[in-house]
Amino acid sequence: MIGLFGGTFDPVHHGHLRVALDVLQHLNLAQLRLLPLAAAVHRRQPIASPEQRMAMLRTAIRDEPLLIADDRELTRGGPSYTLDTLRSFRDELGATAPLCLLVGADAFDGFPDWHRPVDILDLVHLIVMQRPGAPTARDAWLRDQVEHRRTDDPAALRGRAGGHIYFHTVTQLDISATRIRRLLAQGRSPRYLLPDAVLAMARDNRCYAVPQAPA
Ligand code: ATP
């Protein structure tokens, strides 16, 4: 079973990396693909270039063979609709291979606004990386989806191609790329929030040297 984890990765940091490993190990995934988006659909655009974000990601995971950087959204260009990405995986892997899409709890909250969320749910299992405590969904439609699709059994995920929602409590690291970019723009150090090698690349290339607008 393969996992997919999309994000801006602007830059990739220990929050992303730790939860990726948490889920990889918990679900015993054969591999986990990390997919930097080209152009965001629902948020402001990345600051670093696609090449820089991809290079930082590759560097961050170079010693972890089951974490794989996947550049298909960058190569495709334009707005990165998750559905297009999932269809490209289905073309590659076939209709029956179980596929898991990892989303953070914050991203899951906004899931009803994604492009064609029902089609997404029909194509993959959604793995929600949450904080300790009961899963909640503010949106009534999403609560209903959870009620009908939820499983707590990893074996159920392996038993079908997609369609389930699974909650997994991951390591809580209060790290965001926004904070890292801000610290760099202020000339302060974000060290220990991200791998040293990624920080060195961000500094060398002056990816985030310009002060950012408030998030
Ligand atoms: P930004 O601060 O620019 O919004 P970010 O740090 O939230 O960026 P993204 O690349 O936008 O990072 O996140 C990609 C995915 O990783 C999202 O699903 C998000 O919920 C999740 N994520 C980001 N940071 C963390 C973290 N510290 N712990 C767990 N999940 C995270």
mmCIF file of C-alpha atoms and ligand atoms in Angstrom:
data_model
loop_
_atom_site.group_PDB
_atom_site.id
_atom_site.type_symbol
_atom_site.label_atom_id
_atom_site.label_comp_id
_atom_site.label_asym_id
_atom_site.label_seq_id
_atom_site.Cartn_x
_atom_site.Cartn_y
_atom_site.Cartn_z
ATOM 1 C CA MET A 1 0.000 0.000 0.000
ATOM 2 C CA ILE A 2 1.339 3.392 -1.054
ATOM 3 C CA GLY A 3 0.853 6.738 0.685
ATOM 4 C CA LEU A 4 0.732 10.193 -0.887
ATOM 5 C CA PHE A 5 1.511 13.381 1.006
ATOM 6 C CA GLY A 6 1.092 16.654 -0.869
ATOM 7 C CA GLY A 7 2.102 20.073 0.328
ATOM 8 C CA THR A 8 3.761 23.304 -0.517
ATOM 9 C CA PHE A 9 6.984 22.220 1.205
ATOM 10 C CA ASP A 10 8.158 25.829 1.198
ATOM 11 C CA PRO A 11 10.411 24.651 2.813
ATOM 12 C CA VAL A 12 9.986 21.068 4.034
ATOM 13 C CA HIS A 13 10.482 20.900 7.820
ATOM 14 C CA HIS A 14 10.587 18.460 10.724
ATOM 15 C CA GLY A 15 6.800 18.718 11.185
ATOM 16 C CA HIS A 16 6.256 17.228 7.715
ATOM 17 C CA LEU A 17 9.042 14.700 8.035
ATOM 18 C CA ARG A 18 8.141 13.308 11.425
ATOM 19 C CA VAL A 19 4.454 12.813 10.621
ATOM 20 C CA ALA A 20 5.360 11.258 7.272
ATOM 21 C CA LEU A 21 7.487 8.711 9.107
ATOM 22 C CA ASP A 22 4.799 8.197 11.772
ATOM 23 C CA VAL A 23 2.238 7.203 9.138
ATOM 24 C CA LEU A 24 4.696 5.245 6.997
ATOM 25 C CA GLN A 25 5.555 3.040 9.962
ATOM 26 C CA HIS A 26 2.094 2.867 11.495
ATOM 27 C CA LEU A 27 0.442 1.663 8.273
ATOM 28 C CA ASN A 28 3.507 -0.257 7.144
ATOM 29 C CA LEU A 29 3.387 1.487 3.779
ATOM 30 C CA ALA A 30 5.532 0.153 0.936
ATOM 31 C CA GLN A 31 6.473 3.777 0.232
ATOM 32 C CA LEU A 32 5.302 7.302 0.868
ATOM 33 C CA ARG A 33 5.435 9.821 -1.963
ATOM 34 C CA LEU A 34 5.864 13.467 -1.059
ATOM 35 C CA LEU A 35 4.457 15.736 -3.751
ATOM 36 C CA PRO A 36 5.246 19.450 -3.820
ATOM 37 C CA LEU A 37 2.433 21.381 -5.472
ATOM 38 C CA ALA A 38 3.046 23.647 -8.466
ATOM 39 C CA ALA A 39 0.446 26.357 -7.948
ATOM 40 C CA ALA A 40 -1.794 26.393 -4.905
ATOM 41 C CA VAL A 41 -5.553 26.329 -5.425
ATOM 42 C CA HIS A 42 -6.696 27.596 -2.021
ATOM 43 C CA ARG A 43 -3.819 29.555 -0.572
ATOM 44 C CA ARG A 44 -1.128 32.032 -1.455
ATOM 45 C CA GLN A 45 1.550 30.845 -3.844
ATOM 46 C CA PRO A 46 4.888 29.386 -2.741
ATOM 47 C CA ILE A 47 7.875 31.720 -2.360
ATOM 48 C CA ALA A 48 10.722 29.398 -3.355
ATOM 49 C CA SER A 49 10.795 28.094 -6.935
ATOM 50 C CA PRO A 50 9.588 24.581 -7.793
ATOM 51 C CA GLU A 51 13.206 23.532 -8.371
ATOM 52 C CA GLN A 52 14.312 24.903 -4.995
ATOM 53 C CA ARG A 53 11.443 23.260 -3.095
ATOM 54 C CA MET A 54 12.082 19.960 -4.850
ATOM 55 C CA ALA A 55 15.823 20.128 -4.165
ATOM 56 C CA MET A 56 15.244 20.885 -0.466
ATOM 57 C CA LEU A 57 12.757 18.014 -0.229
ATOM 58 C CA ARG A 58 15.120 15.549 -1.938
ATOM 59 C CA THR A 59 17.888 16.561 0.442
ATOM 60 C CA ALA A 60 15.662 16.185 3.505
ATOM 61 C CA ILE A 61 14.689 12.590 2.691
ATOM 62 C CA ARG A 62 17.827 11.302 1.010
ATOM 63 C CA ASP A 63 18.584 8.845 3.846
ATOM 64 C CA GLU A 64 15.057 7.495 4.143
ATOM 65 C CA PRO A 65 14.509 5.138 1.204
ATOM 66 C CA LEU A 66 10.767 4.677 1.693
ATOM 67 C CA LEU A 67 10.144 8.413 1.521
ATOM 68 C CA ILE A 68 10.170 9.433 -2.132
ATOM 69 C CA ALA A 69 9.994 12.907 -3.658
ATOM 70 C CA ASP A 70 7.567 12.945 -6.574
ATOM 71 C CA ASP A 71 7.590 15.893 -8.966
ATOM 72 C CA ARG A 72 4.521 15.103 -11.049
ATOM 73 C CA GLU A 73 2.552 18.162 -9.882
ATOM 74 C CA LEU A 74 5.512 20.418 -10.661
ATOM 75 C CA THR A 75 5.968 18.830 -14.081
ATOM 76 C CA ARG A 76 2.261 19.134 -14.833
ATOM 77 C CA GLY A 77 2.307 22.810 -13.846
ATOM 78 C CA GLY A 78 -0.769 25.002 -13.355
ATOM 79 C CA PRO A 79 -3.079 24.696 -10.356
ATOM 80 C CA SER A 80 -2.364 21.433 -8.518
ATOM 81 C CA TYR A 81 -5.706 19.700 -8.236
ATOM 82 C CA THR A 82 -5.408 16.614 -6.051
ATOM 83 C CA LEU A 83 -7.896 14.774 -8.227
ATOM 84 C CA ASP A 84 -5.608 15.077 -11.289
ATOM 85 C CA THR A 85 -2.719 13.724 -9.229
ATOM 86 C CA LEU A 86 -4.757 10.800 -7.948
ATOM 87 C CA ARG A 87 -5.903 9.936 -11.470
ATOM 88 C CA SER A 88 -2.314 9.881 -12.623
ATOM 89 C CA PHE A 89 -1.492 7.416 -9.814
ATOM 90 C CA ARG A 90 -4.502 5.312 -10.773
ATOM 91 C CA ASP A 91 -3.279 5.233 -14.398
ATOM 92 C CA GLU A 92 0.053 4.000 -13.112
ATOM 93 C CA LEU A 93 -1.029 1.567 -10.399
ATOM 94 C CA GLY A 94 -4.408 0.403 -11.660
ATOM 95 C CA ALA A 95 -7.873 0.688 -10.161
ATOM 96 C CA THR A 96 -7.487 -1.836 -7.365
ATOM 97 C CA ALA A 97 -4.234 -0.919 -5.605
ATOM 98 C CA PRO A 98 -4.971 0.549 -2.163
ATOM 99 C CA LEU A 99 -3.859 4.183 -2.028
ATOM 100 C CA CYS A 100 -3.720 6.450 1.022
ATOM 101 C CA LEU A 101 -3.780 10.234 0.876
ATOM 102 C CA LEU A 102 -2.337 11.877 3.991
ATOM 103 C CA VAL A 103 -3.810 15.177 5.122
ATOM 104 C CA GLY A 104 -3.174 17.282 8.188
ATOM 105 C CA ALA A 105 -6.118 17.986 10.489
ATOM 106 C CA ASP A 106 -6.188 21.608 9.277
ATOM 107 C CA ALA A 107 -6.282 20.541 5.645
ATOM 108 C CA PHE A 108 -9.000 17.988 6.454
ATOM 109 C CA ASP A 109 -11.168 20.765 7.909
ATOM 110 C CA GLY A 110 -11.091 22.513 4.551
ATOM 111 C CA PHE A 111 -11.621 19.303 2.570
ATOM 112 C CA PRO A 112 -15.259 20.060 1.598
ATOM 113 C CA ASP A 113 -13.938 23.040 -0.413
ATOM 114 C CA TRP A 114 -11.479 20.950 -2.409
ATOM 115 C CA HIS A 115 -12.218 20.296 -6.073
ATOM 116 C CA ARG A 116 -14.659 17.325 -6.278
ATOM 117 C CA PRO A 117 -14.097 15.900 -2.793
ATOM 118 C CA VAL A 118 -16.438 12.924 -3.317
ATOM 119 C CA ASP A 119 -14.439 11.793 -6.348
ATOM 120 C CA ILE A 120 -11.290 12.038 -4.248
ATOM 121 C CA LEU A 121 -12.822 9.970 -1.462
ATOM 122 C CA ASP A 122 -13.873 7.335 -3.964
ATOM 123 C CA LEU A 123 -10.342 7.055 -5.363
ATOM 124 C CA VAL A 124 -8.258 6.874 -2.170
ATOM 125 C CA HIS A 125 -8.367 6.367 1.562
ATOM 126 C CA LEU A 126 -7.989 9.599 3.467
ATOM 127 C CA ILE A 127 -5.538 9.376 6.357
ATOM 128 C CA VAL A 128 -6.124 12.278 8.710
ATOM 129 C CA MET A 129 -3.094 13.139 10.815
ATOM 130 C CA GLN A 130 -4.638 14.535 13.906
ATOM 131 C CA ARG A 131 -3.930 15.836 17.353
ATOM 132 C CA PRO A 132 -4.701 13.639 20.376
ATOM 133 C CA GLY A 133 -8.413 13.551 21.145
ATOM 134 C CA ALA A 134 -11.645 12.844 19.356
ATOM 135 C CA PRO A 135 -11.793 13.617 15.651
ATOM 136 C CA THR A 136 -14.089 16.506 14.924
ATOM 137 C CA ALA A 137 -15.323 17.989 11.705
ATOM 138 C CA ARG A 138 -17.009 21.355 11.687
ATOM 139 C CA ASP A 139 -18.752 20.798 8.394
ATOM 140 C CA ALA A 140 -21.965 18.714 8.468
ATOM 141 C CA TRP A 141 -21.258 17.041 5.109
ATOM 142 C CA LEU A 142 -17.783 16.065 6.283
ATOM 143 C CA ARG A 143 -19.131 14.674 9.575
ATOM 144 C CA ASP A 144 -21.526 12.561 7.537
ATOM 145 C CA GLN A 145 -18.697 11.273 5.333
ATOM 146 C CA VAL A 146 -16.709 10.366 8.438
ATOM 147 C CA GLU A 147 -19.658 8.518 9.892
ATOM 148 C CA HIS A 148 -20.082 6.399 6.765
ATOM 149 C CA ARG A 149 -16.492 5.899 5.717
ATOM 150 C CA ARG A 150 -14.501 5.771 8.922
ATOM 151 C CA THR A 151 -12.488 2.717 9.844
ATOM 152 C CA ASP A 152 -10.074 2.178 12.721
ATOM 153 C CA ASP A 153 -8.687 -0.992 11.182
ATOM 154 C CA PRO A 154 -5.578 -0.710 8.993
ATOM 155 C CA ALA A 155 -6.449 -4.112 7.466
ATOM 156 C CA ALA A 156 -9.661 -2.575 6.087
ATOM 157 C CA LEU A 157 -7.534 -0.038 4.227
ATOM 158 C CA ARG A 158 -5.572 -2.821 2.575
ATOM 159 C CA GLY A 159 -8.795 -4.625 1.675
ATOM 160 C CA ARG A 160 -9.963 -2.043 -0.857
ATOM 161 C CA ALA A 161 -8.570 0.576 -3.209
ATOM 162 C CA GLY A 162 -10.030 3.618 -1.466
ATOM 163 C CA GLY A 163 -13.118 5.035 0.174
ATOM 164 C CA HIS A 164 -12.255 4.915 3.866
ATOM 165 C CA ILE A 165 -11.345 7.705 6.271
ATOM 166 C CA TYR A 166 -8.796 6.767 8.914
ATOM 167 C CA PHE A 167 -7.601 8.953 11.799
ATOM 168 C CA HIS A 168 -4.112 8.627 13.138
ATOM 169 C CA THR A 169 -2.671 10.634 15.992
ATOM 170 C CA VAL A 170 0.783 11.840 14.980
ATOM 171 C CA THR A 171 3.683 13.462 16.785
ATOM 172 C CA GLN A 172 2.762 17.016 17.652
ATOM 173 C CA LEU A 173 5.379 19.443 16.430
ATOM 174 C CA ASP A 174 4.314 23.053 16.367
ATOM 175 C CA ILE A 175 6.381 23.916 13.303
ATOM 176 C CA SER A 176 5.218 25.761 10.222
ATOM 177 C CA ALA A 177 6.975 26.792 7.048
ATOM 178 C CA THR A 178 5.512 30.272 7.572
ATOM 179 C CA ARG A 179 7.465 30.669 10.797
ATOM 180 C CA ILE A 180 10.661 29.372 9.206
ATOM 181 C CA ARG A 181 10.350 31.804 6.282
ATOM 182 C CA ARG A 182 9.646 34.650 8.660
ATOM 183 C CA LEU A 183 12.666 33.887 10.850
ATOM 184 C CA LEU A 184 14.922 33.742 7.787
ATOM 185 C CA ALA A 185 13.556 37.001 6.414
ATOM 186 C CA GLN A 186 14.239 38.628 9.807
ATOM 187 C CA GLY A 187 17.796 37.328 9.759
ATOM 188 C CA ARG A 188 17.070 35.020 12.719
ATOM 189 C CA SER A 189 17.770 31.310 12.888
ATOM 190 C CA PRO A 190 15.112 28.619 12.330
ATOM 191 C CA ARG A 191 17.680 25.954 13.195
ATOM 192 C CA TYR A 192 16.285 22.679 14.643
ATOM 193 C CA LEU A 193 12.890 23.329 13.057
ATOM 194 C CA LEU A 194 14.130 21.775 9.809
ATOM 195 C CA PRO A 195 17.099 19.654 8.713
ATOM 196 C CA ASP A 196 20.409 21.534 8.733
ATOM 197 C CA ALA A 197 21.042 20.610 5.089
ATOM 198 C CA VAL A 198 17.693 22.135 4.055
ATOM 199 C CA LEU A 199 18.428 25.269 6.034
ATOM 200 C CA ALA A 200 21.817 25.571 4.344
ATOM 201 C CA MET A 201 20.180 25.319 0.913
ATOM 202 C CA ALA A 202 17.556 27.916 1.804
ATOM 203 C CA ARG A 203 20.270 30.279 3.028
ATOM 204 C CA ASP A 204 22.690 29.675 0.154
ATOM 205 C CA ASN A 205 19.995 30.352 -2.411
ATOM 206 C CA ARG A 206 18.459 33.228 -0.437
ATOM 207 C CA CYS A 207 15.066 31.557 -0.941
ATOM 208 C CA TYR A 208 13.350 33.512 1.829
ATOM 209 C CA ALA A 209 15.580 36.537 2.308
ATOM 210 C CA VAL A 210 12.868 39.064 1.490
ATOM 211 C CA PRO A 211 10.460 40.025 4.312
ATOM 212 C CA GLN A 212 7.125 38.225 3.916
ATOM 213 C CA ALA A 213 3.696 39.748 3.984
ATOM 214 C CA PRO A 214 1.723 38.705 7.098
ATOM 215 C CA ALA A 215 0.160 35.237 6.617
HETATM 216 P P1 ATP B 1 2.760 27.135 5.598
HETATM 217 O O1 ATP B 1 3.202 27.586 6.962
HETATM 218 O O2 ATP B 1 3.481 27.789 4.457
HETATM 219 O O3 ATP B 1 1.258 27.179 5.429
HETATM 220 P P2 ATP B 1 3.024 24.329 6.352
HETATM 221 O O4 ATP B 1 4.147 24.287 7.332
HETATM 222 O O5 ATP B 1 1.636 24.234 6.900
HETATM 223 O O6 ATP B 1 3.181 25.600 5.410
HETATM 224 P P3 ATP B 1 2.469 22.731 3.993
HETATM 225 O O7 ATP B 1 3.483 22.347 2.978
HETATM 226 O O8 ATP B 1 1.477 23.732 3.610
HETATM 227 O O9 ATP B 1 3.295 23.184 5.323
HETATM 228 O O10 ATP B 1 1.769 21.440 4.586
HETATM 229 C C1 ATP B 1 1.553 20.262 3.862
HETATM 230 C C2 ATP B 1 0.805 19.294 4.742
HETATM 231 O O11 ATP B 1 1.579 19.042 5.921
HETATM 232 C C3 ATP B 1 -0.561 19.788 5.227
HETATM 233 O O12 ATP B 1 -1.454 18.693 5.155
HETATM 234 C C4 ATP B 1 -0.313 20.203 6.656
HETATM 235 O O13 ATP B 1 -1.471 20.009 7.440
HETATM 236 C C5 ATP B 1 0.803 19.243 7.088
HETATM 237 N N1 ATP B 1 1.662 19.829 8.105
HETATM 238 C C6 ATP B 1 2.360 20.964 8.029
HETATM 239 N N2 ATP B 1 3.056 21.208 9.167
HETATM 240 C C7 ATP B 1 2.781 20.182 9.999
HETATM 241 C C8 ATP B 1 3.193 19.839 11.360
HETATM 242 N N3 ATP B 1 4.003 20.615 12.065
HETATM 243 N N4 ATP B 1 2.702 18.707 11.880
HETATM 244 C C9 ATP B 1 1.853 17.927 11.173
HETATM 245 N N5 ATP B 1 1.439 18.171 9.900
HETATM 246 C C10 ATP B 1 1.889 19.283 9.321
#
